[in-house]
Coordinates of C-alpha atoms and ligand atoms in Angstrom, one line a residue:
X1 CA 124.4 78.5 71.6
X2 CA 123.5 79.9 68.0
X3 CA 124.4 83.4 67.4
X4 CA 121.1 83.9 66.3
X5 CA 119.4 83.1 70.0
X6 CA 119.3 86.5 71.6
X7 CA 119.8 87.7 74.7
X8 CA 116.7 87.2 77.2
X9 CA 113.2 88.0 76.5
X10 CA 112.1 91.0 78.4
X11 CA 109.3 89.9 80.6
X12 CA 108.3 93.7 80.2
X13 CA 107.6 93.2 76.6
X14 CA 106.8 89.5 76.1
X15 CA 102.4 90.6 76.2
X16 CA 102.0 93.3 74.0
X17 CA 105.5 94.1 72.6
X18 CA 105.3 97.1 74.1
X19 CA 107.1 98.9 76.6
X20 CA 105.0 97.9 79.7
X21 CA 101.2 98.0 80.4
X22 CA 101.0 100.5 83.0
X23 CA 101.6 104.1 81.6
X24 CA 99.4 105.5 83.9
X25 CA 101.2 108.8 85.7
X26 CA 102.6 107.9 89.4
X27 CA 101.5 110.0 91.5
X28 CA 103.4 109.4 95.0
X29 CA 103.0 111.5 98.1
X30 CA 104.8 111.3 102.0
X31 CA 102.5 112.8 105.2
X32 CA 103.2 116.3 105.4
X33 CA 105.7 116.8 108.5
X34 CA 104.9 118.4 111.6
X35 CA 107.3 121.0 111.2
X36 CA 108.3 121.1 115.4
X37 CA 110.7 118.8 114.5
X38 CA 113.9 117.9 112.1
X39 CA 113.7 115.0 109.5
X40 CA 114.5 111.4 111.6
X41 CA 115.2 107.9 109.9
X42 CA 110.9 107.2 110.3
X43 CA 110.5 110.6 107.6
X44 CA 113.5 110.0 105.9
X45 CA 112.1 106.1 105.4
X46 CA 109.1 107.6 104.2
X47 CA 110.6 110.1 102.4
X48 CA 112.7 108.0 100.7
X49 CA 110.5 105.4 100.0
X50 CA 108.4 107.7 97.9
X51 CA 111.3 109.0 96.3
X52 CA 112.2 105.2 94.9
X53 CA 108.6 105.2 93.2
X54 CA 108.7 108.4 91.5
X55 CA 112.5 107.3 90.3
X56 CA 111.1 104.4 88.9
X57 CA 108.2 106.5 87.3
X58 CA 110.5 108.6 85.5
X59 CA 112.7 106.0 84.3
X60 CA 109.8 104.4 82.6
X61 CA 108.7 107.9 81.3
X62 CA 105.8 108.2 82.8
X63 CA 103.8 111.0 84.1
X64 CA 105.3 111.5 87.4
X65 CA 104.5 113.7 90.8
X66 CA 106.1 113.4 93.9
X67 CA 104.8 115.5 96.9
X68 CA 106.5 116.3 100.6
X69 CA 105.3 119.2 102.2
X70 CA 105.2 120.8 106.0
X71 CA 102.3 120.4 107.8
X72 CA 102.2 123.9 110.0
X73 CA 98.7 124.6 111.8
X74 CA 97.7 123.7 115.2
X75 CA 97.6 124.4 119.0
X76 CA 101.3 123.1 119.7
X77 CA 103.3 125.0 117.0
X78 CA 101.2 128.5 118.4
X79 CA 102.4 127.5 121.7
X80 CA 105.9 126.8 121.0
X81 CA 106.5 130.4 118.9
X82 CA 104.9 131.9 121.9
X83 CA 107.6 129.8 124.4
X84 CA 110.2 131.2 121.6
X85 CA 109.0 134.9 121.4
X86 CA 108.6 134.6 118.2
X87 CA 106.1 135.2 115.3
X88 CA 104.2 131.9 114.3
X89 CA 104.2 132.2 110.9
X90 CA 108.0 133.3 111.3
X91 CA 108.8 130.2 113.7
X92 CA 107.2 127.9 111.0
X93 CA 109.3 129.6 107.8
X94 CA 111.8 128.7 109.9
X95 CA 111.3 124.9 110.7
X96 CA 109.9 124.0 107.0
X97 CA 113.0 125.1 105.7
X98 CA 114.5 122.6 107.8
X99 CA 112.6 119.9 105.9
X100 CA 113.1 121.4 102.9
X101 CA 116.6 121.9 102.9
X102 CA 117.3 118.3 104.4
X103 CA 115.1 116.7 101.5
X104 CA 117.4 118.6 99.1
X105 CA 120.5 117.6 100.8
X106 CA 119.8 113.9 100.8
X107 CA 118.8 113.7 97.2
X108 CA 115.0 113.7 97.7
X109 CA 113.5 114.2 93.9
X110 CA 110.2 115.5 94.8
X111 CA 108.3 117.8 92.7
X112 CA 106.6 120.1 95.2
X113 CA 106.8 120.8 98.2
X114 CA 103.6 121.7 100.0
X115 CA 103.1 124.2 103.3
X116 CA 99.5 124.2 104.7
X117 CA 100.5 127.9 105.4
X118 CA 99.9 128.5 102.1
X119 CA 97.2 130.5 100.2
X120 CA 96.8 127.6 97.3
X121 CA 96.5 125.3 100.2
X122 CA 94.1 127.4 102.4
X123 CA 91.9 127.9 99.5
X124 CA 91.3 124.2 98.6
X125 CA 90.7 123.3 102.5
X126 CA 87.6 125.9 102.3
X127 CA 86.4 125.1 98.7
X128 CA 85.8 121.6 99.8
X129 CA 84.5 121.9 103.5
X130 CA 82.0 124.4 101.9
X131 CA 81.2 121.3 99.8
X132 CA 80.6 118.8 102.6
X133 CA 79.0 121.2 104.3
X134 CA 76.8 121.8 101.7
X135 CA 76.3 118.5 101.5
X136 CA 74.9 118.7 104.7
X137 CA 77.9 116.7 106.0
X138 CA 78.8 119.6 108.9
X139 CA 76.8 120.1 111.9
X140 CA 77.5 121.9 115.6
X141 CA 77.7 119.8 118.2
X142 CA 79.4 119.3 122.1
X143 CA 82.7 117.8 122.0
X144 CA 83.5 116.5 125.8
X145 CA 86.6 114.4 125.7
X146 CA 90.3 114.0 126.4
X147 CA 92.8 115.6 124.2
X148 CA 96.3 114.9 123.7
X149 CA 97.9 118.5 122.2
X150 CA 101.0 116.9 121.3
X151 CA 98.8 114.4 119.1
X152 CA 96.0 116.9 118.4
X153 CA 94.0 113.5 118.7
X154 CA 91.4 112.9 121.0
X155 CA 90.9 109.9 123.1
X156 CA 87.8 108.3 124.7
X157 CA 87.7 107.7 128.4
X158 CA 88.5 103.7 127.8
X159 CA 91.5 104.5 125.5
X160 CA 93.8 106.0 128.1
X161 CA 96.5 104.2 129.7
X162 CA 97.0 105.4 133.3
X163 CA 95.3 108.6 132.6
X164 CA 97.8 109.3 129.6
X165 CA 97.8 109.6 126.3
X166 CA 98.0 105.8 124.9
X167 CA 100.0 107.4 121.8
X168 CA 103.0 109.2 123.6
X169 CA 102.4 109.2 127.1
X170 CA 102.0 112.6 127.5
X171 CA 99.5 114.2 129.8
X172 CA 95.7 114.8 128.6
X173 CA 93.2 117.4 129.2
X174 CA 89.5 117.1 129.0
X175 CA 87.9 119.0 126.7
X176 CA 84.5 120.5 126.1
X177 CA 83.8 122.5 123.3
X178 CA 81.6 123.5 120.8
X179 CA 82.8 121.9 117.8
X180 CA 82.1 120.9 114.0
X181 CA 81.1 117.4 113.3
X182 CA 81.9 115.3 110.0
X183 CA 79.6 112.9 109.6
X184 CA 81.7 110.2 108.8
X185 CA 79.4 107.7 110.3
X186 CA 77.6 108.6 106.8
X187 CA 80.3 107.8 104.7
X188 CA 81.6 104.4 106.3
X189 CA 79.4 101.3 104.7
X190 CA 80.0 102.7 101.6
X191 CA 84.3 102.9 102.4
X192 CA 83.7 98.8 103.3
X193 CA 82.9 98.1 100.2
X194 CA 85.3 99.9 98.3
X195 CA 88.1 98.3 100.3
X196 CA 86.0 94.8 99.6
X197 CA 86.1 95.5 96.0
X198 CA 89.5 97.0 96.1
X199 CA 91.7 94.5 98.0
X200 CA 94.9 96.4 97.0
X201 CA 93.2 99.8 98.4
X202 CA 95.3 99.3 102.0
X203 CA 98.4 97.7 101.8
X204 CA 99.5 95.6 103.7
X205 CA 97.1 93.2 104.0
X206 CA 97.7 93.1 107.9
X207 CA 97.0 97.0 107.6
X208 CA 93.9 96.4 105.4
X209 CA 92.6 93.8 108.5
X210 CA 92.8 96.8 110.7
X211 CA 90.8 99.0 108.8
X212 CA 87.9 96.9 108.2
X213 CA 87.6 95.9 112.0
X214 CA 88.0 99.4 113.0
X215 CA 85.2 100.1 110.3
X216 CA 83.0 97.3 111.5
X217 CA 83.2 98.2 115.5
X218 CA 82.3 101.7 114.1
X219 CA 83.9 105.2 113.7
X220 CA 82.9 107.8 115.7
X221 CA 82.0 111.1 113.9
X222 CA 85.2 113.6 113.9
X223 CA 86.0 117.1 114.7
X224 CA 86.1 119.5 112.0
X225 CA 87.0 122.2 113.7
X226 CA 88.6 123.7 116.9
X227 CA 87.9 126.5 118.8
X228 CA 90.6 126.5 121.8
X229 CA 93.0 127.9 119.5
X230 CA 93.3 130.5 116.6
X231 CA 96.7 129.1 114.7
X232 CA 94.6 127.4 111.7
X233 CA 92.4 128.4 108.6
X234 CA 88.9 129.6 109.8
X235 CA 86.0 127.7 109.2
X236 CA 84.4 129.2 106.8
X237 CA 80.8 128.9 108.6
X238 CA 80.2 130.8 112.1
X239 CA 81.4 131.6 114.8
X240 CA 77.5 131.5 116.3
X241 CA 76.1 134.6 118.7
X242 CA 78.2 134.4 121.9
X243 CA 80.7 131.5 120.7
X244 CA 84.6 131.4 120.3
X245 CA 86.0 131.6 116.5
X246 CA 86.4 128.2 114.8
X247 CA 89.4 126.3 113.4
X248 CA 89.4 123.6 110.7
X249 CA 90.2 120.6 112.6
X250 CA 94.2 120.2 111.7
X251 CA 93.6 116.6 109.9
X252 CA 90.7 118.0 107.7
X253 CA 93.6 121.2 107.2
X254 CA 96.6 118.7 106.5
X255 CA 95.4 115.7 104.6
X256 CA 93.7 117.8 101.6
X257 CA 97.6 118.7 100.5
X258 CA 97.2 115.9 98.7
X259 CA 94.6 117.3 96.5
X260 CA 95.2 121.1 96.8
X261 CA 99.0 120.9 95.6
X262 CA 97.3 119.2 92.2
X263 CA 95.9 122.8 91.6
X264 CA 92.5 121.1 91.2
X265 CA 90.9 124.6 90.2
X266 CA 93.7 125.6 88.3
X267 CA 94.5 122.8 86.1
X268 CA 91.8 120.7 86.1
X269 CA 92.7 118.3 83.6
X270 CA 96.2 117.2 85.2
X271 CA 94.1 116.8 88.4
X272 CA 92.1 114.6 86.7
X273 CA 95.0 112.6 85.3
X274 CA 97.0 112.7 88.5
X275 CA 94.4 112.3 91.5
X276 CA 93.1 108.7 90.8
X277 CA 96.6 107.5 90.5
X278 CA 97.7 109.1 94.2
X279 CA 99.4 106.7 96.6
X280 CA 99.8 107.7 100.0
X281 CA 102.5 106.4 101.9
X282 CA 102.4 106.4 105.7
X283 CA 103.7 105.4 109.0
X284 CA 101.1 103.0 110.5
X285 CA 100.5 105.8 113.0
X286 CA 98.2 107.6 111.3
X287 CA 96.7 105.2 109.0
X288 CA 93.1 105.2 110.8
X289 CA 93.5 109.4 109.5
X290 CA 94.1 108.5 105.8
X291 CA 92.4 105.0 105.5
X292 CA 89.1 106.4 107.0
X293 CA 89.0 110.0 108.1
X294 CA 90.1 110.8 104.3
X295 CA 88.1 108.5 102.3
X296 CA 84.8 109.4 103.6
X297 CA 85.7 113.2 103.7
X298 CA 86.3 112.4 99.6
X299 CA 83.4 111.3 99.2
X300 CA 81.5 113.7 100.8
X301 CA 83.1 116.2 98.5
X302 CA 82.8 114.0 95.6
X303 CA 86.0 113.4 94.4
X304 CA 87.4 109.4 94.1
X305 CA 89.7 108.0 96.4
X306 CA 93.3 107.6 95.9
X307 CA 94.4 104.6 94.4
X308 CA 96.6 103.1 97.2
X309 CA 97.5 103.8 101.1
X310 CA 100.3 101.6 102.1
X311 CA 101.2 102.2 105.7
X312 CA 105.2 101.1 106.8
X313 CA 106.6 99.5 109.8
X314 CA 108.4 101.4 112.5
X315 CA 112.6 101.6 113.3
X316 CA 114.0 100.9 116.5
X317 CA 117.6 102.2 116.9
X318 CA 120.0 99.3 118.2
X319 CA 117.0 97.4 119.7
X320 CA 115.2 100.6 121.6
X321 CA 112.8 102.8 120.4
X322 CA 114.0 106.0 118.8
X323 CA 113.6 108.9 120.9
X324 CA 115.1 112.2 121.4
X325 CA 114.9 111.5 125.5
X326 CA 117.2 108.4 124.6
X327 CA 119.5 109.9 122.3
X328 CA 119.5 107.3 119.9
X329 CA 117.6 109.3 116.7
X330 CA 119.8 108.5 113.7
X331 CA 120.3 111.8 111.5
X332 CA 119.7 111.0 107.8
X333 CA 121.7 113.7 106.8
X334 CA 124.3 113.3 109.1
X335 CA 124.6 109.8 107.5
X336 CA 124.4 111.0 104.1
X337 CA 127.5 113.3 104.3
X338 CA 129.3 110.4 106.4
X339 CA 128.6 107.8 103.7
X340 CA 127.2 109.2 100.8
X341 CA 123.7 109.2 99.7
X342 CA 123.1 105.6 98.9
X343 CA 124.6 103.9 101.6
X344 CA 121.3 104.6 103.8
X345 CA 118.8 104.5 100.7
X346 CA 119.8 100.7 100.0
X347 CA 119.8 99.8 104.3
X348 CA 116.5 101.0 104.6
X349 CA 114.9 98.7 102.2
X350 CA 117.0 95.4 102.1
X351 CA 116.6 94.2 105.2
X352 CA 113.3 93.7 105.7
X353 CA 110.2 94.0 104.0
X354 CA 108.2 97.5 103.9
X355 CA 105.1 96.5 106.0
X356 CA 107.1 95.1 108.5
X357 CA 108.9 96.7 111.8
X358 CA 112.6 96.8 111.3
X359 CA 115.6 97.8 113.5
X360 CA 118.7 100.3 112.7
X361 CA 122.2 98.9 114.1
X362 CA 125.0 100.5 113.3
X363 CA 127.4 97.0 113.0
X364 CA 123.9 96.0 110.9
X365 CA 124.6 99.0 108.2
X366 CA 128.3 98.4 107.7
X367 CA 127.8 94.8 107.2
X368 CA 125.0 96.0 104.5
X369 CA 127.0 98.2 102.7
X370 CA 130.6 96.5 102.9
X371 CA 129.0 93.3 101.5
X372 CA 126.4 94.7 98.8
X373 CA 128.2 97.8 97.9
X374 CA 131.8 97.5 98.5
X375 CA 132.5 93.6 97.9
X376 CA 129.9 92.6 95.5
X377 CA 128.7 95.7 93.0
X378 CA 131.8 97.6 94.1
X379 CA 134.2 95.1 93.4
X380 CA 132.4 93.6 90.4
X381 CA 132.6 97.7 88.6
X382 CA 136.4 97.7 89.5
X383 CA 137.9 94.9 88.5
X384 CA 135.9 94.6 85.2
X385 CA 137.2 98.2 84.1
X386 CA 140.5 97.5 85.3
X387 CA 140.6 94.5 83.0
X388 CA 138.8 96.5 79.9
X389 CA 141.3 99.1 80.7
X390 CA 144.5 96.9 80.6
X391 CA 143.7 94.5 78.1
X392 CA 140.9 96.3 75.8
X393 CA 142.6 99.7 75.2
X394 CA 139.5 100.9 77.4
X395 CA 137.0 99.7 75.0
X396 CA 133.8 97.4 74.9
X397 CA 130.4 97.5 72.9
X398 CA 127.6 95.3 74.8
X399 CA 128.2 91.6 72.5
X400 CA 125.1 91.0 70.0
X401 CA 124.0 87.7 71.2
X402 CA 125.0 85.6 74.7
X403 CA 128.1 84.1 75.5
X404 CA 128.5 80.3 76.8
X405 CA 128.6 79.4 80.0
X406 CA 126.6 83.1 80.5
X407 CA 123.2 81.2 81.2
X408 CA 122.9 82.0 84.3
X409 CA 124.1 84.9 84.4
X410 CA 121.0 86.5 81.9
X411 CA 117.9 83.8 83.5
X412 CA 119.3 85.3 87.1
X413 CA 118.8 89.1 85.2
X414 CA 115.7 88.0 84.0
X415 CA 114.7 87.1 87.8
X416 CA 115.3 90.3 88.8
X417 CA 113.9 92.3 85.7
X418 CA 110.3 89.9 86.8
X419 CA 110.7 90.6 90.4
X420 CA 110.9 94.5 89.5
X421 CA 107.6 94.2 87.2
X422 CA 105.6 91.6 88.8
X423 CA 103.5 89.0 87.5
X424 CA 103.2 89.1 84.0
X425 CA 99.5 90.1 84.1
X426 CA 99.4 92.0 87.1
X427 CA 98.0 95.7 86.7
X428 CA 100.8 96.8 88.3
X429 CA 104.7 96.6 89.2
X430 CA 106.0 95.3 92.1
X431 CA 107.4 98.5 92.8
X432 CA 104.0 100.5 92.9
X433 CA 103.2 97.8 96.0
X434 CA 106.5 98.9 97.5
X435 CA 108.1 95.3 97.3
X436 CA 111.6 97.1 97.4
X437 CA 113.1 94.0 99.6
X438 CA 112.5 91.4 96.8
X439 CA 113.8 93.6 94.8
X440 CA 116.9 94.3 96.2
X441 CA 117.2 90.6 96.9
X442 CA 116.6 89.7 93.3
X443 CA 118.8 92.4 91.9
X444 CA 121.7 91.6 93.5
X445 CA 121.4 88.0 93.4
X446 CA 122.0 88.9 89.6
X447 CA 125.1 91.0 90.2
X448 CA 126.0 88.1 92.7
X449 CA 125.5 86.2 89.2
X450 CA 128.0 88.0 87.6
X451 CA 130.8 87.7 90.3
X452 CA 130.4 84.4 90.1
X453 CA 130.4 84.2 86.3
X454 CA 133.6 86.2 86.2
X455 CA 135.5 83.9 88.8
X456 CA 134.7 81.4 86.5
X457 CA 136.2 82.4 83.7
X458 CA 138.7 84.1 85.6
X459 CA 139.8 86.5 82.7
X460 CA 142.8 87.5 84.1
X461 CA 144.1 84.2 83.1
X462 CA 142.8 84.2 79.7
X463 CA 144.3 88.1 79.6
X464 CA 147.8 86.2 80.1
X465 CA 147.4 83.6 76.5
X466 CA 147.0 86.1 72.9
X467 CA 145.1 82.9 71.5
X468 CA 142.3 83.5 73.8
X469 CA 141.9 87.2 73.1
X470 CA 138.4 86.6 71.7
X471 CA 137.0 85.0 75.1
X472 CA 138.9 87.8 76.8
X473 CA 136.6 90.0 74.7
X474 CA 133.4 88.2 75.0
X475 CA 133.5 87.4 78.8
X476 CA 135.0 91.0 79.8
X477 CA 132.1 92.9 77.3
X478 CA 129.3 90.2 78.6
X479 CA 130.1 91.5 82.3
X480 CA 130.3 94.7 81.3
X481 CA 126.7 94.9 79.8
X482 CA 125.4 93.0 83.2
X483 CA 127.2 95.6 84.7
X484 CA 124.7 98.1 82.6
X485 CA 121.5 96.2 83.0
X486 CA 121.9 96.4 87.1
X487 CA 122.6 100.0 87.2
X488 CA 119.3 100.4 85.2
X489 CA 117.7 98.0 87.8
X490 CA 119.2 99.5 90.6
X491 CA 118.7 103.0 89.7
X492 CA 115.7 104.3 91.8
X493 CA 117.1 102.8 94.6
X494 CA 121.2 104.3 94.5
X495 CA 120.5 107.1 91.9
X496 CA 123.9 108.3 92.6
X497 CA 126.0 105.5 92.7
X498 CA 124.4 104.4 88.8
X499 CA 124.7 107.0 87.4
X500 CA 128.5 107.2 88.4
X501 CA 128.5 103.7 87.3
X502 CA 127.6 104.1 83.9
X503 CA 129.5 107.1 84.3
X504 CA 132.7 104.9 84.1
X505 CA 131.2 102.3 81.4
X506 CA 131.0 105.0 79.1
X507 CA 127.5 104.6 79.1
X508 CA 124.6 107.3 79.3
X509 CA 123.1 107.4 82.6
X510 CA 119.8 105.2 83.1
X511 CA 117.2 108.1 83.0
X512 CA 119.2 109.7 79.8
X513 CA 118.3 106.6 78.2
X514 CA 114.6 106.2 79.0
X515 CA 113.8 107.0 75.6
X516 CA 114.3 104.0 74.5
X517 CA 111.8 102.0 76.5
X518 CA 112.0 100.7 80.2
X519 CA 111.9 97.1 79.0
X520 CA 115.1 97.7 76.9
X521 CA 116.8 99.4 79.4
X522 CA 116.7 96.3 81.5
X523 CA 117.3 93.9 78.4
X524 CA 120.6 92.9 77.8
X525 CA 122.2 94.6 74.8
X526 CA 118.6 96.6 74.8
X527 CA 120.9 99.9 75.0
X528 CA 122.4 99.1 72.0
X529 CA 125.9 97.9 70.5
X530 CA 127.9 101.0 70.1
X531 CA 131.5 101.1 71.4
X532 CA 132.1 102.5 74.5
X533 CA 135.1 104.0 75.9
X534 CA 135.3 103.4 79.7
X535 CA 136.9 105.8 82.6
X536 CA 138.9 104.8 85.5
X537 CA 138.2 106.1 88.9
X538 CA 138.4 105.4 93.0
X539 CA 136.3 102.6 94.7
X540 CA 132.9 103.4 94.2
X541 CA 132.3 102.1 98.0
X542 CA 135.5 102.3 100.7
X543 CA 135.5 99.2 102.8
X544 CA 133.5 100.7 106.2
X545 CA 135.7 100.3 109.0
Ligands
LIG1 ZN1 99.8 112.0 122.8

C-alpha cells in the first residue's frame, strides 16, 4: 500500500468536509422521578440512557442540556409525610436528595436538576395554564370515575381488571368531583398529522403504532386539576362560591419541567435554541402522557413540540418482574461501587435493542463484562502497553499512513464510525435514535478487529528478531492508535474506563480533544502524530468471578 494512501475516509466528513451536519444543540431530558422511591435499574436505564446522548453531544461540541429532576406534588406523597409525621415539603427535600445524590454517585452528567417544588417551576406551570385557559382551552366540569392514587391516573369502568387498577393492581376509588377539563379532544387531529408528517416524532415505530390508534379511537378530555387534595400548585382560576380549592392536575404540574427548567421567560433566546431540539426519553408507561397529553397541551399554549419521544422497553430481574414485594430490584449504585461505573452502563445497552423488553441476570452481566471488558478491550489495552513498554522505551506516535495486513482492521473502524453516525445523509446520528445496541455491536466488532490483527502478527515474536524492529514499531503503534479511535467511539458509553484508557496511551482524554472535530477524533491518526509516552497500570477490568 502507498505511503501516500491515508488512513480511512471519515464517513463524518466525506459530504461537506466538515465536521458533521448536525450542530444543532442536544437537548435530552429523563421523566422527572416520583420522589416516594429510590433510583431502580428502569430510572437508572433511563437515566443513563440520556446521559449517553448528552456525552455524545458534548464530544461533538455541541450545544448540550441534559435534564433529571424530582417530580414531588400529589395526593400519595401528602399522605405518606402525614404516615411519617413529617412536614411534606421536608419529607420531599429528603427523598429528592436521594435522586440526586444517586445520579451523582453513578456518574450521571446532567446539567440541571429540576424539583416541581420549585418557585421557577411553579411559575411556568401557571404562566402557561393561564394561556390555555385563555385560550379558552379550560372549562369546569364533573369528573365521576375510578382513580388509582398510587397512579394518580384515572381509569374508565371497562379498563379495570377485577375491580383493580389494570396498571399496578392496587385498589381504586370512585371519584366525583368538580374538576378542570383540557380540551384535548381540540388539539388531537391536528397531533395526527404532525406524527404523519413527522414519522421519527415517536420512536419506536411499534410505539408510534400505539399512538396513532389510541389517537384515532379517541382521547378523552383530561383533568387539569384536583380538588381532593391540597399538596400541588393552585390553579390559578377559582375555587367557585361553595367549592373545594383546586390543584393543577399532577401531569399538567410534572411534564412542563421540560419547558420551565429552559427559563423560557428568563432567557428566551436559549429557549428558543434548546426547546425544538428536546428529546424526551420514557418508559413506555407513560408514553400516552408525553405523546398526547403533552403535545396538545403545547399547542394550546403555542409553543412547538419537542423534536423526539422515544419510549424504552421494560427489565425483568432473572426472568420475573422487578418488584420491591419480590426482592429482586437491582440497586444501580450498589452495582456501581461493586463494579465500577461502566460495568452496568455498557449491560444495559448491548444486549438488546432500546425499544425492546430486556432481562437482568446476574450470570448474563458477568458474561458481558468478562468477555467485552476484561478479555477483549481489557486485554487488548494491556498487552499492547506492555509490549510498547518493553520493547518501545514506552513510546509510540499514531503511524502517518496504514500498515499492511491493517485493512481490516480500519474498514471494520470505519463500520463502527458509520454505525455511530448513520446513513450518510440522514438528518441525524444513530445515537440521537438511541441505536446504542448497534453501536456497541459495531464498536467492538472493531476492537474485536484489532485482537485479531494483533494475534496475527503476534509481535511478541517479531519483539524477539532486531531485524524486524520496524514491524515491531508499525504493528505495536497501528494497535495503539485503534486503541485511541475506540476510546473516542466508546466514550459516551464507558466515560470512565476511556478516559483511563487514554490515560495510559499518553493521550488526552476524548472530550479534551473535541476541539479538533468529532470526525477526527474517530479518524485514525485524526488526533495527530505526536509522540506519546504511555503509563503502566492494573487491569482495567478484573476477570468477574
Ligand atoms: Zn394503580
Amino acid at each position: 500500500m502507498a505511503l501516500s494512501v491515508l488512513w480511512m475516509e471519515s464517513p463524518l466528513t466525506r459530504n461537506s468536509g466538515r465536521s458533521f451536519m448536525s450542530e444543532k444543540p442536544v437537548y435530552v431530558t429523563t421523566p422527572i422521578y416520583y420522589v416516594n422511591d429510590a433510583p431502580h435499574l428502569g430510572s437508572a436505564y433511563t437515566t443513563i440512557a440520556a446521559d449517553v446522548l448528552a456525552r455524545f453531544g458534548r464530544l461533538q461540541n455541541r450545544e448540550t442540556f441534559f435534564l433529571t429532576g424530582t417530580d414531588e406534588h400529589g395526593e400519595k406523597l401528602a399522605n405518606r409525610a402525614k404516615e411519617l409525621g413529617e412536614e411534606t415539603q421536608a419529607m420531599v427535600d429528603r427523598f429528592a436528595k436521594v435522586f440526586h445524590d444517586s445520579w451523582k454517585e453513578i456518574g450521571i452528567s446532567f446539567d440541571d436538576f429540576i424539583r416541581t417544588t420549585e418557585e421557577r417551576h411553579r411559575e411556568i406551570v401557571l404562566h402557561l395554564m393561564n394561556k390555555a385557559i385563555a385560550h379558552g382551552d379550560v372549562y369546569l366540569g364533573d369528573y365521576v370515575d375510578w382513580y388509582c392514587v398510587s397512579d394518580e391516573t384515572f381509569w374508565t369502568e371497562g379498563q379495570l381488571q377485577g375491580g383493580k387498577c389494570p396498571s399496578c393492581g392496587r385498589e381504586v376509588k370512585k371519584l366525583v368531583e368538580k374538576n378542570y377539563f383540557f380540551k384535548i379532544s381540540k388539539y388531537t387531529e391536528k397531533l395526527l398529522k404532525h406524527i404523519e408528517a413527522n414519522p421519527d416524532f415517536i420512536l419506536p415505530a411499534s410505539k408510534r403504532n400505539e399512538v396513532v390508534a389510541m389517537l384515532k379511537e379517541g382521547v378523552r378530555d383530561i383533568s387539569a386539576s384536583r380538588t381532593s387534595f391540597t399538596w400541588g400548585i393552585p390553579f390559578p382560576q377559582g375555587p367557585e362560591a361553595g367549592q373545594d380549592r383546586h390543584v393543577i392536575y399532577v401531569w399538567f404540574d410534572a411534564l412542563v419541567n421540560y419547558v420551565s427548567a429552559l427559563d423560557p421567560l428568563g432567557k428566551p433566546e436559549r429557549f428558543k435554541r434548546l426547546w425544538p431540539q428536546a428529546t424526551h426519553l420514557i418508559g413506555k408507561d407513560i408514553l400516552k402522557f408525553h405523546a398526547i397529553f403533552w403535545p396538545c397541551f403545547l399547542m394550546s399554549v403555542d409553543l412547538p413540540l419537542p423534536k423526539r419521544i422515544f419510549a424504552h422497553g421494560w427489565w425483568t430481574v432473572e426472568g420475573q418482574k422487578m418488584s420491591k414485594s419480590l426482592g429482586n430490584t437491582v440497586d444501580p449504585v450498589q452495582m456501581s461501587r461493586t463494579y465500577g461505573k461502566d460495568a452496568l452502563r455498557l449491560f444495559m445497552f448491548r444486549e438488546f435493542p432500546m425499544g425492546s423488553d430486556g432481562d437482568f441476570s446476574m450470570a448474563n452481566f458477568k458474561a458481558r463484562v468478562n468477555a467485552d471488558l476484561a478479555n477483549n478491550l481489557g486485554n487488548l489495552v494491556s498487552r499492547t502497553l506492555n509490549l510498547i513498554s518493553k520493547n518501545l522505551d514506552g513510546r509510540w506516535k499514531a503511524p502517518t499512513h496504514s500498515a499492511p495486513g491493517t485493512e481490516d482492521v480500519w474498514e471494520s473502524a470505519r463500520q463502527a464510525s458509520s454505525s455511530i453516525t448513520g446513513p450518510a445523509n440522514a438528518e441525524e446520528t444513530s445515537m440521537e435514535r438511541f441505536e446504542y445496541f448497534n453501536i456497541l455491536q459495531s464498536t467492538f466488532s472493531f476492537v474485536t478487529s484489532l485482537n485479531k490483527y494483533f494475534d496475527t502478527k503476534a509481535p511478541w515474536t517479531l519483539a524477539k528478531d532486531p531485524s524486524k524492529k520496524q514491524e515491531l514499531t508499525e504493528v505495536l503503534s497501528s494497535v495503539a492508535e485503534g486503541i485511541r479511535v475506540a476510546a473516542c467511539m466508546l466514550w459516551p458509553f464507558l466515560p470512565d474506563t476511556c478516559d483511563e484508557i487514554s490515560r495510559r496511551l499518553g493521550v488526552k482524554t476524548p472530550l479534551s480533544l473535541r476541539e479538533l472535530g468529532y470526525g477526527n477524533l474517530l479518524r485514525p491518526g485524526g488526533a495527530g502524530a505526536e509522540e506519546r509516552v504511555i503509563t503502566m497500570g492494573q487491569p482495567l477490568f478484573p476477570r468477574i468471578q
